């Protein structure tokens, strides 16, 4: 595989004893069969975000004893305004291909799927100003299509497809929906959200013009939430994962106070 891309994983504590990397293709049915066959728990973490130059959708599987941690490294793109073709198909089919492999495992106990608050928060507030967001809420498909928010639409379709597939095939599936994720990265490559925050520190506000008021959550809390819903037998359905809600001015104010030497606008 790509040693440069996954090399940092071998530096994790206990990696030499407990880490196994498996090469797989999200869009190839059966590609994850060997990876999940002996697993009791499967964590399908990331939705693919592909650039136009990406002709192949590759994945890196990491097995810790009886659990599978799936992670996809994507090129940096704005996660809101990306092409429909590059997003919807891989997100939906990739998720279903992982679940099809899970269906074949006789040892499987639970699957935890990472969705996104984008699957909840894209609503027309002018028509429903009093609507409260919770785990029963779904983003408006017509509004996502109108605004060409393909990432959010992919999250809606992929999560609904996963929930339907799990119900039809008696798979214990729980979904976690993080808001805007911040915090340190294991990889030397910045994820989209970290890149956007870095842009603010460099005086670039263009990436945040479409965000507005939104939730934020630390990556450590996201990781803990995945472990919690996996280890809690009573966990069912969907779980929003967010710590604080800020508008852009509040975010800039916090960053300016914390990092006064940076040219934050």
CSV table of C-alpha atoms in Angstrom, one decimal:
chain,number,residue,atom,x,y,z
A,1,UNK,CA,0.0,0.0,0.0
A,2,UNK,CA,0.9,3.7,0.3
A,3,UNK,CA,3.4,3.7,3.1
A,4,UNK,CA,3.6,7.5,3.1
A,5,UNK,CA,-0.1,7.8,3.6
A,6,UNK,CA,-0.4,5.1,6.4
A,7,UNK,CA,3.0,5.2,7.9
A,8,UNK,CA,1.9,7.3,10.9
A,9,UNK,CA,-0.5,4.5,11.9
A,10,UNK,CA,2.4,2.3,12.7
A,11,UNK,CA,3.6,4.8,15.3
A,12,UNK,CA,0.4,4.3,17.3
A,13,UNK,CA,0.9,2.6,20.7
A,14,UNK,CA,0.6,-1.1,20.3
A,15,UNK,CA,0.5,-1.0,16.5
A,16,UNK,CA,3.2,-3.6,16.0
A,17,UNK,CA,1.2,-6.1,18.1
A,18,UNK,CA,-2.4,-5.2,17.3
A,19,UNK,CA,-2.5,-3.4,13.9
A,20,UNK,CA,-3.3,-5.0,10.6
A,21,UNK,CA,-3.7,-3.1,7.4
A,22,UNK,CA,-5.8,-4.4,4.6
A,23,UNK,CA,-6.0,-2.9,1.1
A,24,UNK,CA,-9.6,-2.7,-0.2
A,25,UNK,CA,-11.7,-0.8,-2.8
A,26,UNK,CA,-14.8,0.8,-1.6
A,27,UNK,CA,-16.6,0.4,-4.9
A,28,UNK,CA,-15.7,-3.3,-5.3
A,29,UNK,CA,-18.2,-5.6,-3.7
A,30,UNK,CA,-16.6,-8.2,-1.5
A,31,UNK,CA,-13.4,-6.2,-1.2
A,32,UNK,CA,-13.9,-6.0,2.6
A,33,UNK,CA,-14.8,-9.6,3.1
A,34,UNK,CA,-11.5,-10.8,4.5
A,35,UNK,CA,-11.0,-7.6,6.6
A,36,UNK,CA,-14.3,-8.0,8.5
A,37,UNK,CA,-14.7,-11.8,8.6
A,38,UNK,CA,-13.2,-12.2,12.1
A,39,UNK,CA,-14.5,-9.0,13.5
A,40,UNK,CA,-17.1,-8.5,16.2
A,41,UNK,CA,-17.3,-4.7,15.6
A,42,UNK,CA,-17.0,-2.7,12.5
A,43,UNK,CA,-16.5,1.1,12.5
A,44,UNK,CA,-17.2,2.6,9.1
A,45,UNK,CA,-15.8,6.0,9.8
A,46,UNK,CA,-15.4,8.3,6.7
A,47,UNK,CA,-17.4,9.1,3.6
A,48,UNK,CA,-15.2,9.4,0.5
A,49,UNK,CA,-14.6,12.9,-0.9
A,50,UNK,CA,-13.1,12.5,-4.3
A,51,UNK,CA,-11.4,14.9,-6.7
A,52,UNK,CA,-11.9,14.8,-10.4
A,53,UNK,CA,-8.5,13.2,-10.8
A,54,UNK,CA,-9.4,10.3,-8.5
A,55,UNK,CA,-10.4,7.4,-10.7
A,56,UNK,CA,-10.0,4.8,-8.0
A,57,UNK,CA,-11.6,4.8,-4.6
A,58,UNK,CA,-9.1,3.0,-2.3
A,59,UNK,CA,-9.5,2.4,1.4
A,60,UNK,CA,-7.3,1.4,4.3
A,61,UNK,CA,-8.7,-1.0,6.8
A,62,UNK,CA,-7.2,-1.2,10.3
A,63,UNK,CA,-8.1,-4.1,12.5
A,64,UNK,CA,-7.7,-4.0,16.3
A,65,UNK,CA,-8.2,-7.5,17.6
A,66,UNK,CA,-12.0,-8.0,17.1
A,67,UNK,CA,-12.8,-4.6,15.8
A,68,UNK,CA,-12.4,-3.1,12.4
A,69,UNK,CA,-11.7,0.6,12.0
A,70,UNK,CA,-12.2,1.9,8.5
A,71,UNK,CA,-10.6,5.1,7.3
A,72,UNK,CA,-10.5,6.9,4.0
A,73,UNK,CA,-7.9,9.5,3.2
A,74,UNK,CA,-9.3,12.0,0.8
A,75,UNK,CA,-7.7,14.9,-1.1
A,76,UNK,CA,-8.4,18.3,0.3
A,77,UNK,CA,-11.7,19.6,-1.1
A,78,UNK,CA,-14.3,21.9,0.2
A,79,UNK,CA,-16.8,19.4,1.7
A,80,UNK,CA,-19.8,21.5,0.9
A,81,UNK,CA,-19.4,22.4,-2.8
A,82,UNK,CA,-18.1,19.3,-4.5
A,83,UNK,CA,-19.4,17.5,-7.6
A,84,UNK,CA,-22.6,15.3,-7.4
A,85,UNK,CA,-21.1,12.5,-9.4
A,86,UNK,CA,-18.0,12.2,-7.3
A,87,UNK,CA,-19.9,12.2,-4.0
A,88,UNK,CA,-23.2,10.4,-4.1
A,89,UNK,CA,-22.3,7.1,-5.8
A,90,UNK,CA,-19.1,6.3,-3.8
A,91,UNK,CA,-20.7,7.4,-0.5
A,92,UNK,CA,-23.8,5.2,-0.9
A,93,UNK,CA,-22.3,2.2,-2.7
A,94,UNK,CA,-19.2,2.2,-0.6
A,95,UNK,CA,-21.2,2.1,2.6
A,96,UNK,CA,-23.4,-0.7,1.3
A,97,UNK,CA,-20.4,-2.7,0.1
A,98,UNK,CA,-18.9,-2.5,3.6
A,99,UNK,CA,-22.3,-3.7,5.1
A,100,UNK,CA,-22.6,-6.5,2.5
A,101,UNK,CA,-19.2,-7.8,3.8
A,102,UNK,CA,-20.4,-7.4,7.4
A,103,UNK,CA,-23.5,-9.5,6.6
A,104,UNK,CA,-21.2,-12.4,5.7
A,105,UNK,CA,-19.4,-12.4,9.1
A,106,UNK,CA,-20.7,-14.9,11.6
A,107,UNK,CA,-19.0,-13.1,14.5
A,108,UNK,CA,-20.4,-9.6,13.9
A,109,UNK,CA,-22.1,-8.0,16.9
A,110,UNK,CA,-22.4,-4.3,15.9
A,111,UNK,CA,-21.6,-1.8,13.2
A,112,UNK,CA,-21.0,1.9,14.0
A,113,UNK,CA,-21.4,4.2,11.0
A,114,UNK,CA,-20.1,7.8,11.0
A,115,UNK,CA,-22.7,10.0,9.3
A,116,UNK,CA,-22.7,13.8,9.8
A,117,UNK,CA,-24.7,16.6,11.2
A,118,UNK,CA,-25.0,17.7,7.6
A,119,UNK,CA,-27.6,14.9,7.3
A,120,UNK,CA,-29.7,16.8,9.9
A,121,UNK,CA,-29.1,20.6,9.7
A,122,UNK,CA,-29.8,21.5,6.1
A,123,UNK,CA,-33.4,22.8,6.6
A,124,UNK,CA,-35.4,25.7,5.3
A,125,UNK,CA,-35.9,27.7,8.5
A,126,UNK,CA,-38.1,30.2,6.8
A,127,UNK,CA,-40.8,27.5,6.4
A,128,UNK,CA,-40.1,25.8,9.8
A,129,UNK,CA,-38.6,28.5,12.1
A,130,UNK,CA,-39.4,26.6,15.3
A,131,UNK,CA,-38.1,23.3,14.1
A,132,UNK,CA,-35.7,21.7,16.7
A,133,UNK,CA,-32.9,19.5,15.4
A,134,UNK,CA,-32.6,16.1,17.0
A,135,UNK,CA,-31.9,12.5,15.9
A,136,UNK,CA,-35.3,12.3,14.2
A,137,UNK,CA,-34.5,15.2,11.9
A,138,UNK,CA,-33.2,14.8,8.3
A,139,UNK,CA,-31.8,17.4,6.0
A,140,UNK,CA,-34.2,18.5,3.2
A,141,UNK,CA,-33.3,16.7,0.0
A,142,UNK,CA,-34.9,19.3,-2.3
A,143,UNK,CA,-33.0,22.1,-0.5
A,144,UNK,CA,-29.7,20.2,-0.7
A,145,UNK,CA,-30.4,19.6,-4.4
A,146,UNK,CA,-31.3,23.3,-5.0
A,147,UNK,CA,-28.2,24.5,-3.2
A,148,UNK,CA,-26.0,21.7,-4.7
A,149,UNK,CA,-24.9,20.5,-1.3
A,150,UNK,CA,-23.8,17.1,-2.6
A,151,UNK,CA,-21.8,16.2,0.5
A,152,UNK,CA,-24.9,16.7,2.8
A,153,UNK,CA,-27.1,14.9,0.3
A,154,UNK,CA,-24.6,12.0,0.1
A,155,UNK,CA,-24.7,11.7,3.9
A,156,UNK,CA,-28.5,11.6,3.9
A,157,UNK,CA,-28.7,8.9,1.2
A,158,UNK,CA,-25.8,6.8,2.6
A,159,UNK,CA,-27.1,6.8,6.1
A,160,UNK,CA,-30.7,6.0,5.1
A,161,UNK,CA,-29.4,3.3,2.8
A,162,UNK,CA,-27.3,1.8,5.6
A,163,UNK,CA,-30.2,1.9,8.1
A,164,UNK,CA,-32.5,0.2,5.6
A,165,UNK,CA,-29.9,-2.5,4.7
A,166,UNK,CA,-29.2,-3.2,8.4
A,167,UNK,CA,-32.9,-3.6,9.1
A,168,UNK,CA,-33.5,-5.9,6.2
A,169,UNK,CA,-30.4,-8.0,7.1
A,170,UNK,CA,-30.7,-8.0,10.9
A,171,UNK,CA,-27.5,-6.1,11.4
A,172,UNK,CA,-27.1,-4.1,14.6
A,173,UNK,CA,-26.2,-0.7,13.3
A,174,UNK,CA,-25.8,2.6,15.2
A,175,UNK,CA,-24.9,5.9,13.5
A,176,UNK,CA,-23.0,8.8,15.0
A,177,UNK,CA,-23.5,12.3,13.5
A,178,UNK,CA,-20.6,14.7,14.4
A,179,UNK,CA,-20.8,18.4,13.7
A,180,UNK,CA,-17.8,20.3,12.5
A,181,UNK,CA,-14.8,18.3,13.8
A,182,UNK,CA,-11.7,20.1,15.1
A,183,UNK,CA,-8.6,18.9,16.9
A,184,UNK,CA,-5.3,17.3,16.2
A,185,UNK,CA,-4.8,14.8,13.4
A,186,UNK,CA,-2.9,11.5,13.4
A,187,UNK,CA,-2.1,12.0,9.7
A,188,UNK,CA,0.4,14.6,8.4
A,189,UNK,CA,-2.3,15.5,5.8
A,190,UNK,CA,-4.9,18.0,7.1
A,191,UNK,CA,-8.5,17.0,6.8
A,192,UNK,CA,-11.0,19.5,5.3
A,193,UNK,CA,-12.2,21.0,8.6
A,194,UNK,CA,-8.7,21.5,9.9
A,195,UNK,CA,-7.7,23.1,6.6
A,196,UNK,CA,-10.7,25.5,6.9
A,197,UNK,CA,-9.7,26.5,10.4
A,198,UNK,CA,-6.1,27.0,9.3
A,199,UNK,CA,-7.4,29.2,6.5
A,200,UNK,CA,-9.0,31.5,9.1
A,201,UNK,CA,-5.7,31.8,11.0
A,202,UNK,CA,-4.1,32.8,7.7
A,203,UNK,CA,-6.8,35.5,7.0
A,204,UNK,CA,-8.8,33.5,4.5
A,205,UNK,CA,-12.5,33.7,5.1
A,206,UNK,CA,-13.8,32.4,1.8
A,207,UNK,CA,-14.1,28.8,3.0
A,208,UNK,CA,-16.4,29.9,5.8
A,209,UNK,CA,-18.9,32.0,3.9
A,210,UNK,CA,-21.2,29.0,3.4
A,211,UNK,CA,-21.0,27.7,7.0
A,212,UNK,CA,-22.8,30.3,9.1
A,213,UNK,CA,-23.9,29.3,12.6
A,214,UNK,CA,-23.0,25.7,13.2
A,215,UNK,CA,-21.9,23.1,15.8
A,216,UNK,CA,-18.3,22.2,16.6
A,217,UNK,CA,-16.9,19.1,18.3
A,218,UNK,CA,-13.4,17.9,19.3
A,219,UNK,CA,-12.1,14.8,17.6
A,220,UNK,CA,-11.4,13.2,21.0
A,221,UNK,CA,-15.1,13.5,21.8
A,222,UNK,CA,-16.1,12.0,18.4
A,223,UNK,CA,-13.8,9.0,19.1
A,224,UNK,CA,-15.2,8.5,22.6
A,225,UNK,CA,-18.8,8.7,21.2
A,226,UNK,CA,-18.0,5.9,18.7
A,227,UNK,CA,-16.6,3.7,21.5
A,228,UNK,CA,-19.5,4.5,23.8
A,229,UNK,CA,-22.2,3.5,21.3
A,230,UNK,CA,-20.3,0.4,20.4
A,231,UNK,CA,-19.9,-0.8,24.0
A,232,UNK,CA,-23.4,0.2,25.2
A,233,UNK,CA,-25.8,-2.6,24.4
A,234,UNK,CA,-28.8,-0.3,24.8
A,235,UNK,CA,-27.6,2.1,22.1
A,236,UNK,CA,-30.0,2.3,19.2
A,237,UNK,CA,-30.5,4.4,16.1
A,238,UNK,CA,-28.8,7.8,15.5
A,239,UNK,CA,-26.7,10.0,17.9
A,240,UNK,CA,-25.8,13.6,17.3
A,241,UNK,CA,-22.3,14.5,18.5
A,242,UNK,CA,-21.7,18.2,19.1
A,243,UNK,CA,-20.2,20.3,21.9
A,244,UNK,CA,-20.9,23.9,21.1
A,245,UNK,CA,-22.8,26.0,18.6
A,246,UNK,CA,-21.0,29.2,17.2
A,247,UNK,CA,-21.6,31.7,14.5
A,248,UNK,CA,-18.7,32.9,12.4
A,249,UNK,CA,-18.2,36.1,14.5
A,250,UNK,CA,-18.1,34.1,17.7
A,251,UNK,CA,-15.6,31.6,16.2
A,252,UNK,CA,-13.3,34.4,15.0
A,253,UNK,CA,-13.5,36.1,18.4
A,254,UNK,CA,-12.4,32.9,20.2
A,255,UNK,CA,-9.6,32.3,17.7
A,256,UNK,CA,-8.4,36.0,17.9
A,257,UNK,CA,-8.3,35.8,21.7
A,258,UNK,CA,-6.4,32.5,21.7
A,259,UNK,CA,-4.0,33.3,18.8
A,260,UNK,CA,-3.5,37.1,18.7
A,261,UNK,CA,-0.4,36.9,16.5
A,262,UNK,CA,-2.3,35.5,13.6
A,263,UNK,CA,-4.0,37.7,10.9
A,264,UNK,CA,-7.5,36.5,11.7
A,265,UNK,CA,-10.0,38.8,10.0
